[in-house]
Amino acid sequence: MPSWRDGKLGLPVREAIKIFPELEKYLDERGRLDLSNRRARVLYNKAIARVVFDIEVEYHPKGLITTPISRFIFLKTFLRGGEKVLEIGTGHTAMMAIMAAKLFKCDVIATEIDDEFFEYARANIERNNVGVKLIKSMGEVIEGLILMEEKFDVIFSAPPYYEKLTKGGLTEREGVGGGRYGEAFSIRILEEGWQYLKKNGKVALFLPDKSSLLEVVIKRGVELGYTYCDIKFKVGTRCRHSLIFFKR
């Protein structure tokens, strides 16, 4: 699996500058990259995607700057290789769909609702020459969008998780999950996903370290008949959760 030379995932800033020399102007006097600058974050993450994962990606000017390492770690918590998978809401980068196909050799279907993000996702999929089937959603999550006869080993998503739009780099469709704690979209994936899973199939959700949200999603998953595993991991200074629900 991908790694940098020391065996750990990541890319030193100086190595990233060799890929994108423009990054040099975003360094402070101590040689640290100004990650508060959107352009710097875009270039640095593009460099990581290229060098560590052999993936070429273009970011939408207003979309979330998807970090390749956190997405790869999430996928690694539940993919073993060769599964048939469905990603709900692949976003403008289609980063996880591409990784699932390219790095884990999965048979991938991915969905996206936003018109502009869909076009960026399609271009990124074509750019990386991977066999991801991309489907345009008109508001459907799974039901009414995916054929009933389709059965998956894994359904996964980095779902929106805010109860209302906050200040920052997220669009409303990327950020607002609905419900009291932002849980509604995640719960809808669990509810609709059950009938699309193979026996012993999984639903995996990439969620923040937000206890109120996690608790209500877990509660509903158990009510629906899933068992679950919560894997907490850290990327940089942020903690994330891979919340994996198993159909038994």
XYZ file of N, CA and C in Angstrom:
744
model
N 0.839 -1.192 0.000
C 0.000 0.000 0.000
C 0.885 1.258 0.000
N 0.337 2.386 -0.410
C 1.154 3.602 -0.535
C 1.772 4.041 0.791
N 2.964 4.573 0.718
C 3.605 5.178 1.888
C 4.703 6.097 1.398
N 5.166 6.964 2.280
C 6.325 7.771 1.942
C 7.572 6.995 2.321
N 8.738 7.543 2.110
C 9.985 6.789 2.255
C 10.243 6.268 3.664
N 9.708 6.948 4.674
C 9.936 6.492 6.045
C 8.901 5.450 6.471
N 8.066 5.014 5.531
C 7.062 4.012 5.841
C 5.768 4.588 6.361
N 5.725 5.909 6.530
C 4.518 6.559 7.029
C 3.861 7.347 5.906
N 2.551 7.430 5.967
C 1.835 8.220 4.980
C 2.128 9.701 5.183
N 2.258 10.421 4.098
C 2.522 11.847 4.204
C 3.558 12.270 3.183
N 3.813 13.577 3.135
C 4.784 14.117 2.194
C 5.401 15.371 2.796
N 6.736 15.395 2.980
C 7.383 16.611 3.480
C 7.111 17.792 2.556
N 6.987 18.961 3.144
C 6.672 20.152 2.366
C 7.705 20.385 1.270
N 8.977 20.175 1.582
C 10.031 20.410 0.587
C 9.886 19.486 -0.621
N 9.389 18.288 -0.394
C 9.132 17.381 -1.512
C 7.945 17.869 -2.334
N 6.938 18.414 -1.648
C 5.768 18.951 -2.347
C 6.160 20.135 -3.222
N 7.114 20.956 -2.746
C 7.567 22.127 -3.512
C 8.252 21.691 -4.813
N 8.872 20.517 -4.795
C 9.477 20.017 -6.033
C 8.412 19.728 -7.091
N 7.224 19.372 -6.636
C 6.122 19.094 -7.554
C 5.459 20.398 -7.995
N 5.199 21.278 -7.021
C 4.558 22.564 -7.300
C 5.410 23.683 -6.701
N 6.360 24.216 -7.457
C 7.251 25.264 -6.939
C 6.518 26.478 -6.389
N 5.307 26.721 -6.853
C 4.522 27.853 -6.364
C 4.332 27.808 -4.851
N 4.388 26.611 -4.256
C 4.204 26.469 -2.805
C 5.249 27.240 -2.008
N 6.406 27.488 -2.613
C 7.490 28.193 -1.923
C 7.026 29.527 -1.353
N 6.144 30.216 -2.056
C 5.728 31.549 -1.602
C 4.751 31.501 -0.425
N 4.298 30.307 -0.062
C 3.385 30.170 1.072
C 4.093 29.683 2.338
N 5.444 29.689 2.322
C 6.209 29.284 3.494
C 6.474 30.486 4.397
N 6.466 30.252 5.714
C 6.849 31.318 6.633
C 8.363 31.267 6.861
N 8.857 32.107 7.771
C 10.305 32.206 7.990
C 10.899 30.921 8.565
N 10.049 30.062 9.138
C 10.532 28.789 9.700
C 10.321 27.629 8.738
N 9.889 27.944 7.522
C 9.710 26.907 6.522
C 8.415 26.137 6.633
N 7.460 26.687 7.384
C 6.164 26.022 7.544
C 5.175 26.535 6.511
N 4.363 25.631 6.003
C 3.394 25.988 4.977
C 2.170 26.648 5.611
N 1.721 27.732 5.020
C 0.541 28.446 5.508
C -0.721 27.719 5.038
N -1.190 26.775 5.851
C -2.346 25.981 5.469
C -3.669 26.704 5.688
N -3.607 27.954 6.158
C -4.831 28.765 6.206
C -5.164 29.315 4.820
N -4.201 29.233 3.910
C -4.385 29.726 2.553
C -4.942 28.598 1.676
N -6.067 28.847 1.041
C -6.718 27.801 0.252
C -5.826 27.296 -0.883
N -5.174 28.218 -1.584
C -4.326 27.812 -2.698
C -3.199 26.897 -2.224
N -2.612 27.210 -1.082
C -1.542 26.379 -0.527
C -2.062 24.977 -0.188
N -3.256 24.908 0.408
C -3.827 23.607 0.767
C -4.129 22.780 -0.480
N -4.662 23.444 -1.508
C -4.966 22.731 -2.747
C -3.698 22.132 -3.353
N -2.664 22.944 -3.494
C -1.432 22.461 -4.121
C -0.767 21.364 -3.294
N -0.757 21.538 -1.976
C -0.118 20.538 -1.124
C -0.850 19.198 -1.216
N -2.179 19.239 -1.192
C -2.933 17.986 -1.268
C -2.875 17.364 -2.655
N -2.767 18.183 -3.688
C -2.556 17.649 -5.030
C -1.205 16.930 -5.110
N -0.197 17.496 -4.455
C 1.127 16.868 -4.443
C 1.088 15.535 -3.706
N 0.402 15.493 -2.562
C 0.265 14.235 -1.819
C -0.450 13.189 -2.676
N -1.548 13.586 -3.296
C -2.302 12.647 -4.129
C -1.417 12.076 -5.237
N -0.601 12.943 -5.845
C 0.249 12.492 -6.950
C 1.386 11.588 -6.486
N 2.133 12.041 -5.478
C 3.351 11.326 -5.085
C 3.043 10.070 -4.268
N 2.141 10.174 -3.314
C 1.882 9.052 -2.407
C 0.909 8.040 -3.009
N -0.103 8.535 -3.743
C -1.163 7.646 -4.211
C -1.232 7.492 -5.732
N -0.370 8.223 -6.462
C -0.370 8.168 -7.926
C -1.747 8.530 -8.481
N -2.351 9.567 -7.909
C -3.657 10.047 -8.333
C -3.541 11.516 -8.722
N -4.113 11.868 -9.869
C -4.154 13.249 -10.320
C -5.550 13.800 -10.034
N -5.616 14.935 -9.358
C -6.922 15.456 -8.969
C -6.977 16.965 -9.169
N -8.131 17.432 -9.611
C -8.411 18.858 -9.685
C -9.542 19.177 -8.720
N -9.405 20.289 -7.999
C -10.390 20.696 -7.010
C -11.299 21.778 -7.576
N -12.587 21.676 -7.270
C -13.536 22.737 -7.627
C -13.177 23.990 -6.829
N -13.271 25.175 -7.430
C -12.867 26.414 -6.735
C -13.579 26.665 -5.410
N -14.789 26.138 -5.248
C -15.538 26.389 -4.019
C -15.791 25.135 -3.199
N -15.232 24.013 -3.625
C -15.497 22.746 -2.949
C -14.553 22.480 -1.785
N -14.925 21.503 -0.977
C -14.091 21.062 0.136
C -12.747 20.555 -0.383
N -11.674 20.941 0.283
C -10.349 20.460 -0.098
C -10.130 19.107 0.565
N -10.502 18.077 -0.159
C -10.423 16.715 0.358
C -8.973 16.319 0.594
N -8.670 15.826 1.802
C -7.306 15.424 2.130
C -7.111 13.949 1.812
N -6.194 13.617 0.919
C -6.038 12.224 0.489
C -5.715 11.252 1.616
N -4.892 11.669 2.568
C -4.464 10.726 3.606
C -5.617 10.302 4.494
N -6.446 11.256 4.930
C -7.566 10.898 5.791
C -8.535 9.979 5.068
N -8.763 10.218 3.773
C -9.671 9.367 3.000
C -9.106 7.969 2.831
N -7.804 7.868 2.603
C -7.191 6.551 2.453
C -7.260 5.761 3.759
N -6.958 6.410 4.869
C -7.026 5.715 6.161
C -8.441 5.212 6.421
N -9.436 6.056 6.125
C -10.829 5.640 6.277
C -11.117 4.395 5.452
N -10.758 4.398 4.170
C -11.022 3.246 3.314
C -10.330 1.987 3.824
N -9.144 2.169 4.353
C -8.363 1.016 4.811
C -8.985 0.346 6.033
N -9.876 1.049 6.743
C -10.504 0.435 7.923
C -11.547 -0.610 7.549
N -12.034 -0.609 6.310
C -13.090 -1.571 5.975
C -12.924 -2.273 4.627
N -12.039 -1.809 3.756
C -11.833 -2.477 2.475
C -10.656 -3.441 2.553
N -10.843 -4.610 1.984
C -9.771 -5.606 1.940
C -9.272 -5.821 0.516
N -10.081 -5.404 -0.459
C -9.695 -5.516 -1.859
C -10.666 -6.370 -2.651
N -11.086 -5.841 -3.794
C -11.927 -6.603 -4.703
C -13.411 -6.550 -4.431
N -13.848 -5.742 -3.466
C -15.270 -5.680 -3.139
C -16.062 -4.898 -4.191
N -17.360 -5.165 -4.206
C -18.282 -4.335 -4.975
C -18.798 -3.265 -4.032
N -18.578 -1.980 -4.379
C -18.865 -0.906 -3.431
C -19.688 0.199 -4.072
N -20.417 0.900 -3.212
C -21.209 2.067 -3.605
C -20.809 3.228 -2.717
N -20.374 4.322 -3.332
C -20.106 5.539 -2.565
C -21.241 6.529 -2.772
N -21.790 7.024 -1.682
C -22.850 8.019 -1.732
C -22.239 9.405 -1.581
N -22.343 10.223 -2.632
C -21.825 11.588 -2.581
C -20.321 11.642 -2.729
N -19.831 11.352 -3.916
C -18.377 11.276 -4.127
C -17.697 12.640 -4.115
N -18.482 13.722 -4.291
C -17.891 15.056 -4.268
C -17.155 15.389 -5.546
N -16.603 16.599 -5.596
C -15.958 17.062 -6.823
C -14.652 16.361 -7.129
N -13.964 15.849 -6.105
C -12.696 15.165 -6.362
C -12.876 13.707 -6.762
N -13.967 13.080 -6.318
C -14.163 11.629 -6.475
C -12.985 10.868 -5.883
N -12.345 11.463 -4.873
C -11.112 10.917 -4.318
C -11.259 9.485 -3.813
N -12.300 9.226 -3.016
C -12.427 7.887 -2.439
C -12.860 6.858 -3.475
N -13.703 7.257 -4.409
C -14.093 6.332 -5.478
C -12.871 5.919 -6.291
N -12.025 6.895 -6.610
C -10.807 6.609 -7.376
C -9.873 5.717 -6.580
N -9.695 6.013 -5.297
C -8.836 5.179 -4.458
C -9.358 3.756 -4.352
N -10.675 3.625 -4.168
C -11.262 2.285 -4.034
C -11.012 1.457 -5.290
N -11.133 2.097 -6.450
C -10.910 1.393 -7.710
C -9.431 1.137 -7.970
N -8.600 2.158 -7.768
C -7.188 2.090 -8.151
C -6.328 1.335 -7.139
N -6.551 1.609 -5.867
C -5.686 1.044 -4.828
C -6.224 -0.245 -4.227
N -7.552 -0.385 -4.190
C -8.159 -1.566 -3.577
C -8.799 -2.497 -4.612
N -8.720 -2.141 -5.881
C -9.222 -2.982 -6.974
C -10.695 -3.333 -6.814
N -11.468 -2.373 -6.345
C -12.899 -2.592 -6.139
C -13.699 -2.280 -7.403
N -14.867 -2.876 -7.480
C -15.858 -2.556 -8.499
C -16.709 -1.430 -7.915
N -16.601 -0.214 -8.471
C -17.113 0.980 -7.809
C -18.249 1.654 -8.579
N -19.335 1.935 -7.860
C -20.368 2.852 -8.319
C -20.356 4.033 -7.358
N -20.425 5.247 -7.890
C -20.418 6.446 -7.050
C -21.512 7.395 -7.511
N -22.067 8.153 -6.562
C -23.132 9.104 -6.875
C -22.714 10.519 -6.505
N -23.346 11.489 -7.157
C -23.128 12.900 -6.811
C -24.348 13.709 -7.231
N -24.753 14.657 -6.395
C -25.962 15.439 -6.648
C -25.694 16.794 -7.291
N -24.605 17.442 -6.921
C -24.326 18.790 -7.412
C -23.862 18.748 -8.870
N -24.445 19.589 -9.722
C -24.142 19.562 -11.151
C -22.669 19.824 -11.446
N -22.123 20.894 -10.868
C -20.729 21.235 -11.131
C -19.784 20.210 -10.524
N -20.086 19.733 -9.312
C -19.247 18.717 -8.683
C -19.253 17.424 -9.496
N -20.421 17.089 -10.052
C -20.530 15.893 -10.876
C -19.568 15.970 -12.059
N -19.503 17.121 -12.705
C -18.619 17.270 -13.863
C -17.153 17.202 -13.457
N -16.816 17.802 -12.318
C -15.442 17.684 -11.819
C -15.116 16.238 -11.471
N -16.050 15.554 -10.812
C -15.835 14.145 -10.449
C -15.615 13.307 -11.705
N -16.447 13.529 -12.705
C -16.300 12.759 -13.948
C -14.937 13.003 -14.587
N -14.499 14.261 -14.591
C -13.190 14.575 -15.170
C -12.057 13.930 -14.376
N -12.163 13.925 -13.058
C -11.123 13.298 -12.236
C -11.088 11.793 -12.439
N -12.254 11.172 -12.577
C -12.306 9.732 -12.845
C -11.650 9.416 -14.187
N -11.976 10.200 -15.206
C -11.378 9.998 -16.532
C -9.880 10.272 -16.501
N -9.489 11.300 -15.750
C -8.069 11.676 -15.653
C -7.220 10.532 -15.102
N -7.807 9.747 -14.213
C -7.069 8.655 -13.578
C -7.341 7.295 -14.209
N -8.137 7.290 -15.265
C -8.368 6.078 -16.043
C -8.802 4.893 -15.165
N -9.782 5.152 -14.312
C -10.311 4.085 -13.456
C -11.757 3.793 -13.846
N -12.164 2.561 -13.613
C -13.490 2.124 -14.023
C -14.559 2.386 -12.992
N -14.748 3.632 -12.627
C -15.801 4.004 -11.684
C -17.047 4.395 -12.466
N -18.175 3.801 -12.114
C -19.444 4.187 -12.725
C -20.038 5.321 -11.901
N -20.173 6.503 -12.514
C -20.659 7.686 -11.812
C -22.117 7.940 -12.189
N -22.965 8.118 -11.174
C -24.396 8.301 -11.376
C -24.815 9.651 -10.798
N -25.585 10.393 -11.562
C -26.079 11.701 -11.120
C -27.349 11.534 -10.299
N -27.318 12.036 -9.074
C -28.492 12.026 -8.207
C -29.301 13.291 -8.432
N -30.610 13.163 -8.338
C -31.497 14.318 -8.404
C -32.132 14.576 -7.036
N -31.507 14.068 -6.014
C -32.024 14.201 -4.658
C -32.185 12.860 -3.972
N -32.133 11.789 -4.762
C -32.199 10.452 -4.177
C -30.891 10.137 -3.434
N -30.988 9.291 -2.439
C -29.786 8.811 -1.749
C -29.395 7.455 -2.328
N -30.239 6.446 -2.138
C -30.015 5.129 -2.755
C -31.287 4.682 -3.472
N -32.394 4.635 -2.739
C -33.656 4.198 -3.323
C -34.077 5.132 -4.462
N -34.505 4.545 -5.575
C -34.908 5.329 -6.730
C -33.748 5.754 -7.609
N -32.531 5.481 -7.175
C -31.335 5.848 -7.934
C -30.550 4.607 -8.349
N -30.407 3.669 -7.420
C -29.687 2.430 -7.663
C -30.695 1.302 -7.880
N -30.477 0.493 -8.895
C -31.385 -0.602 -9.195
C -31.491 -1.557 -8.006
N -32.714 -2.043 -7.751
C -32.954 -2.907 -6.595
C -32.148 -4.199 -6.651
N -31.868 -4.677 -7.858
C -31.129 -5.933 -7.962
C -29.640 -5.781 -7.653
N -29.159 -4.554 -7.561
C -27.750 -4.325 -7.205
C -27.529 -4.643 -5.730
N -26.505 -5.428 -5.447
C -26.152 -5.758 -4.070
C -24.661 -5.477 -3.878
N -24.332 -4.877 -2.744
C -22.965 -4.419 -2.509
C -22.347 -5.065 -1.273
N -21.032 -5.225 -1.343
C -20.285 -5.646 -0.153
C -20.178 -4.491 0.825
N -20.017 -3.273 0.286
C -19.842 -2.089 1.127
C -20.561 -0.897 0.501
N -21.263 -0.153 1.335
C -21.769 1.173 0.982
C -21.049 2.151 1.895
N -20.405 3.165 1.333
C -19.664 4.092 2.182
C -19.917 5.529 1.774
N -19.619 6.438 2.707
C -19.858 7.854 2.454
C -19.101 8.699 3.462
N -18.726 9.898 3.025
C -18.322 10.962 3.949
C -19.502 11.925 3.965
N -20.535 11.619 4.744
C -21.795 12.359 4.635
C -21.703 13.743 5.248
N -22.560 14.670 4.812
C -22.654 15.967 5.496
C -23.099 15.733 6.931
N -22.602 16.568 7.862
C -22.865 16.264 9.274
C -23.178 17.485 10.134
N -23.375 18.633 9.519
C -23.790 19.796 10.311
C -25.313 19.900 10.319
N -25.861 20.421 11.420
C -27.303 20.632 11.495
C -27.722 21.880 10.717
N -26.785 22.806 10.546
C -27.010 23.989 9.728
C -25.674 24.432 9.162
N -25.723 25.241 8.121
C -24.501 25.665 7.450
C -23.672 26.552 8.368
N -22.380 26.272 8.445
C -21.467 27.050 9.269
C -20.519 27.841 8.368
N -19.807 28.776 8.957
C -18.802 29.515 8.203
C -17.656 28.576 7.868
N -17.104 28.730 6.697
C -15.994 27.880 6.310
C -16.065 27.527 4.842
N -15.377 26.443 4.460
C -15.225 26.094 3.057
C -16.208 25.082 2.533
N -17.300 24.832 3.229
C -18.266 23.838 2.786
C -19.467 24.495 2.130
N -19.927 23.901 1.033
C -21.200 24.324 0.474
C -22.312 23.692 1.303
N -23.546 24.160 1.094
C -24.657 23.619 1.883
C -24.836 22.125 1.650
N -24.728 21.688 0.405
C -24.905 20.264 0.118
C -23.776 19.424 0.691
N -22.567 19.986 0.777
C -21.456 19.260 1.385
C -21.603 19.199 2.900
N -22.166 20.265 3.493
C -22.087 20.403 4.939
C -23.302 20.018 5.742
N -24.503 20.276 5.227
C -25.704 20.137 6.049
C -26.297 18.738 5.930
N -26.218 17.994 7.036
C -26.755 16.642 7.051
C -28.192 16.575 7.498
N -28.670 17.642 8.149
C -30.042 17.684 8.632
C -30.204 16.985 9.968
N -31.356 17.212 10.592
C -31.600 16.627 11.905
C -31.047 17.496 13.010
N -31.273 17.087 14.240
C -30.856 17.884 15.396
C -29.340 18.014 15.492
N -28.632 16.949 15.136
C -27.169 16.932 15.271
C -26.452 16.777 13.923
N -27.180 16.916 12.823
C -26.590 16.692 11.507
C -26.610 15.239 11.089
N -27.433 14.437 11.757
C -27.422 12.990 11.585
C -28.329 12.458 10.483
N -29.256 13.278 9.966
C -30.334 12.764 9.122
C -29.826 12.068 7.857
N -28.839 12.641 7.189
C -28.348 12.035 5.950
C -27.677 10.691 6.239
N -26.882 10.628 7.302
C -26.222 9.372 7.668
C -27.245 8.280 7.969
N -28.286 8.657 8.698
C -29.320 7.685 9.051
C -30.067 7.220 7.811
N -30.283 8.113 6.886
C -30.967 7.717 5.652
C -30.141 6.690 4.874
N -28.830 6.843 4.859
C -27.960 5.851 4.215
C -28.128 4.498 4.884
N -28.164 4.473 6.217
C -28.344 3.216 6.945
C -29.701 2.594 6.641
N -30.734 3.402 6.642
C -32.090 2.899 6.421
C -32.255 2.345 5.007
N -31.816 3.097 4.020
C -31.982 2.665 2.642
C -30.951 1.621 2.239
N -29.796 1.651 2.879
C -28.708 0.768 2.472
C -28.923 -0.694 2.795
N -29.697 -0.985 3.840
C -29.866 -2.370 4.306
C -30.226 -3.313 3.167
N -31.217 -2.933 2.360
C -31.710 -3.835 1.316
C -30.765 -3.945 0.126
N -29.754 -3.076 0.072
C -28.793 -3.126 -1.031
C -27.498 -3.839 -0.640
N -27.408 -4.300 0.592
C -26.201 -4.979 1.050
C -26.305 -6.481 0.871
N -25.185 -7.078 0.521
C -25.095 -8.529 0.533
C -25.091 -9.015 1.985
N -25.259 -10.309 2.180
C -25.136 -10.869 3.513
C -23.743 -10.542 4.050
N -23.680 -10.098 5.285
C -22.429 -9.666 5.930
C -21.849 -8.399 5.301
N -22.691 -7.655 4.559
C -22.240 -6.392 3.995
C -22.095 -5.311 5.053
N -21.498 -4.176 4.647
C -21.181 -3.107 5.590
C -21.618 -1.750 5.052
N -21.962 -0.872 5.972
C -22.092 0.557 5.686
C -21.009 1.257 6.493
N -20.193 2.066 5.842
C -19.108 2.770 6.527
C -19.279 4.273 6.344
N -19.234 5.004 7.463
C -19.440 6.450 7.453
C -18.212 7.166 8.016
N -17.745 8.165 7.293
C -16.608 8.995 7.705
C -17.182 10.198 8.451
N -16.978 10.248 9.764
C -17.631 11.269 10.583
C -16.638 11.969 11.517
N -16.983 13.180 11.962
C -16.093 13.929 12.853
C -16.181 13.408 14.277
N -15.296 13.920 15.118
C -15.270 13.542 16.530
C -16.303 14.380 17.281
N -17.556 14.054 17.063
C -18.688 14.825 17.567
C -19.637 13.838 18.252
N -19.544 13.735 19.584
C -20.204 12.654 20.320
C -21.714 12.629 20.135
N -22.367 13.791 20.125
C -23.821 13.821 19.978
C -24.244 13.220 18.640
N -23.507 13.537 17.595
C -23.794 12.997 16.266
C -23.554 11.491 16.228
N -22.413 11.070 16.721
C -22.064 9.647 16.698
C -23.085 8.813 17.469
N -23.481 9.307 18.630
C -24.404 8.546 19.475
C -25.746 8.322 18.808
N -26.290 9.361 18.165
C -27.610 9.224 17.571
C -27.566 8.352 16.310
N -26.468 8.405 15.554
C -26.323 7.546 14.382
C -26.174 6.085 14.811
N -25.354 5.837 15.824
C -25.177 4.468 16.332
C -26.490 3.913 16.851
N -27.216 4.725 17.606
C -28.497 4.275 18.169
C -29.451 3.819 17.072
N -29.555 4.612 16.007
C -30.462 4.247 14.928
C -29.965 3.014 14.184
N -28.664 2.903 13.997
C -28.106 1.729 13.328
C -28.427 0.447 14.069
N -28.289 0.468 15.386
C -28.604 -0.705 16.210
C -30.095 -1.028 16.130
N -30.933 -0.002 16.150
C -32.381 -0.208 16.028
C -32.733 -0.899 14.710
N -31.991 -0.595 13.662
C -32.255 -1.178 12.351
C -31.756 -2.613 12.229
N -30.952 -3.063 13.180
C -30.460 -4.431 13.170
C -28.989 -4.600 12.857
N -28.262 -3.493 12.690
C -26.829 -3.569 12.447
C -26.065 -3.800 13.748
N -24.919 -4.460 13.651
C -23.899 -4.352 14.681
C -22.893 -3.320 14.167
N -22.023 -2.820 15.040
C -21.157 -1.731 14.572
C -19.781 -1.781 15.219
N -18.870 -1.068 14.589
C -17.514 -0.875 15.095
C -17.154 0.587 14.867
N -16.628 1.246 15.870
C -16.237 2.652 15.780
C -14.714 2.735 15.861
N -14.086 3.095 14.755
C -12.624 3.206 14.701
C -12.253 4.683 14.648
N -11.601 5.149 15.696
C -11.187 6.539 15.773
C -9.739 6.663 15.309
N -9.477 7.639 14.441
C -8.113 7.839 13.978
C -7.808 9.326 13.890
N -6.531 9.642 13.858
C -6.096 11.030 13.853
C -5.265 11.308 12.610
N -5.571 12.415 11.950
C -4.780 12.885 10.813
C -4.436 14.335 11.092
N -3.164 14.626 11.224
C -2.761 15.973 11.633
C -3.243 16.238 13.044
N -3.992 17.293 13.235
C -4.503 17.640 14.562
C -5.954 17.223 14.757
N -6.563 16.635 13.741
C -7.988 16.332 13.798
C -8.257 14.844 13.982
N -9.242 14.550 14.814
C -9.690 13.176 14.999
C -10.913 12.923 14.127
N -10.954 11.759 13.539
C -12.076 11.342 12.709
C -12.514 9.937 13.119
N -13.737 9.578 12.722
C -14.267 8.262 13.052
C -14.663 7.523 11.782
N -14.260 6.270 11.711
C -14.807 5.351 10.725
C -15.856 4.527 11.460
N -17.113 4.862 11.216
C -18.219 4.191 11.873
C -18.742 3.125 10.916
N -18.483 1.865 11.251
C -18.775 0.753 10.358
C -19.933 -0.073 10.917
N -20.974 -0.228 10.099
C -22.169 -0.980 10.490
C -22.219 -2.267 9.669
N -22.471 -3.398 10.355
C -22.462 -4.699 9.711
C -23.871 -5.273 9.652
N -24.238 -5.752 8.466
C -25.511 -6.439 8.304
C -25.309 -7.914 8.622
N -26.042 -8.418 9.603
C -25.894 -9.829 10.005
C -27.155 -10.605 9.691
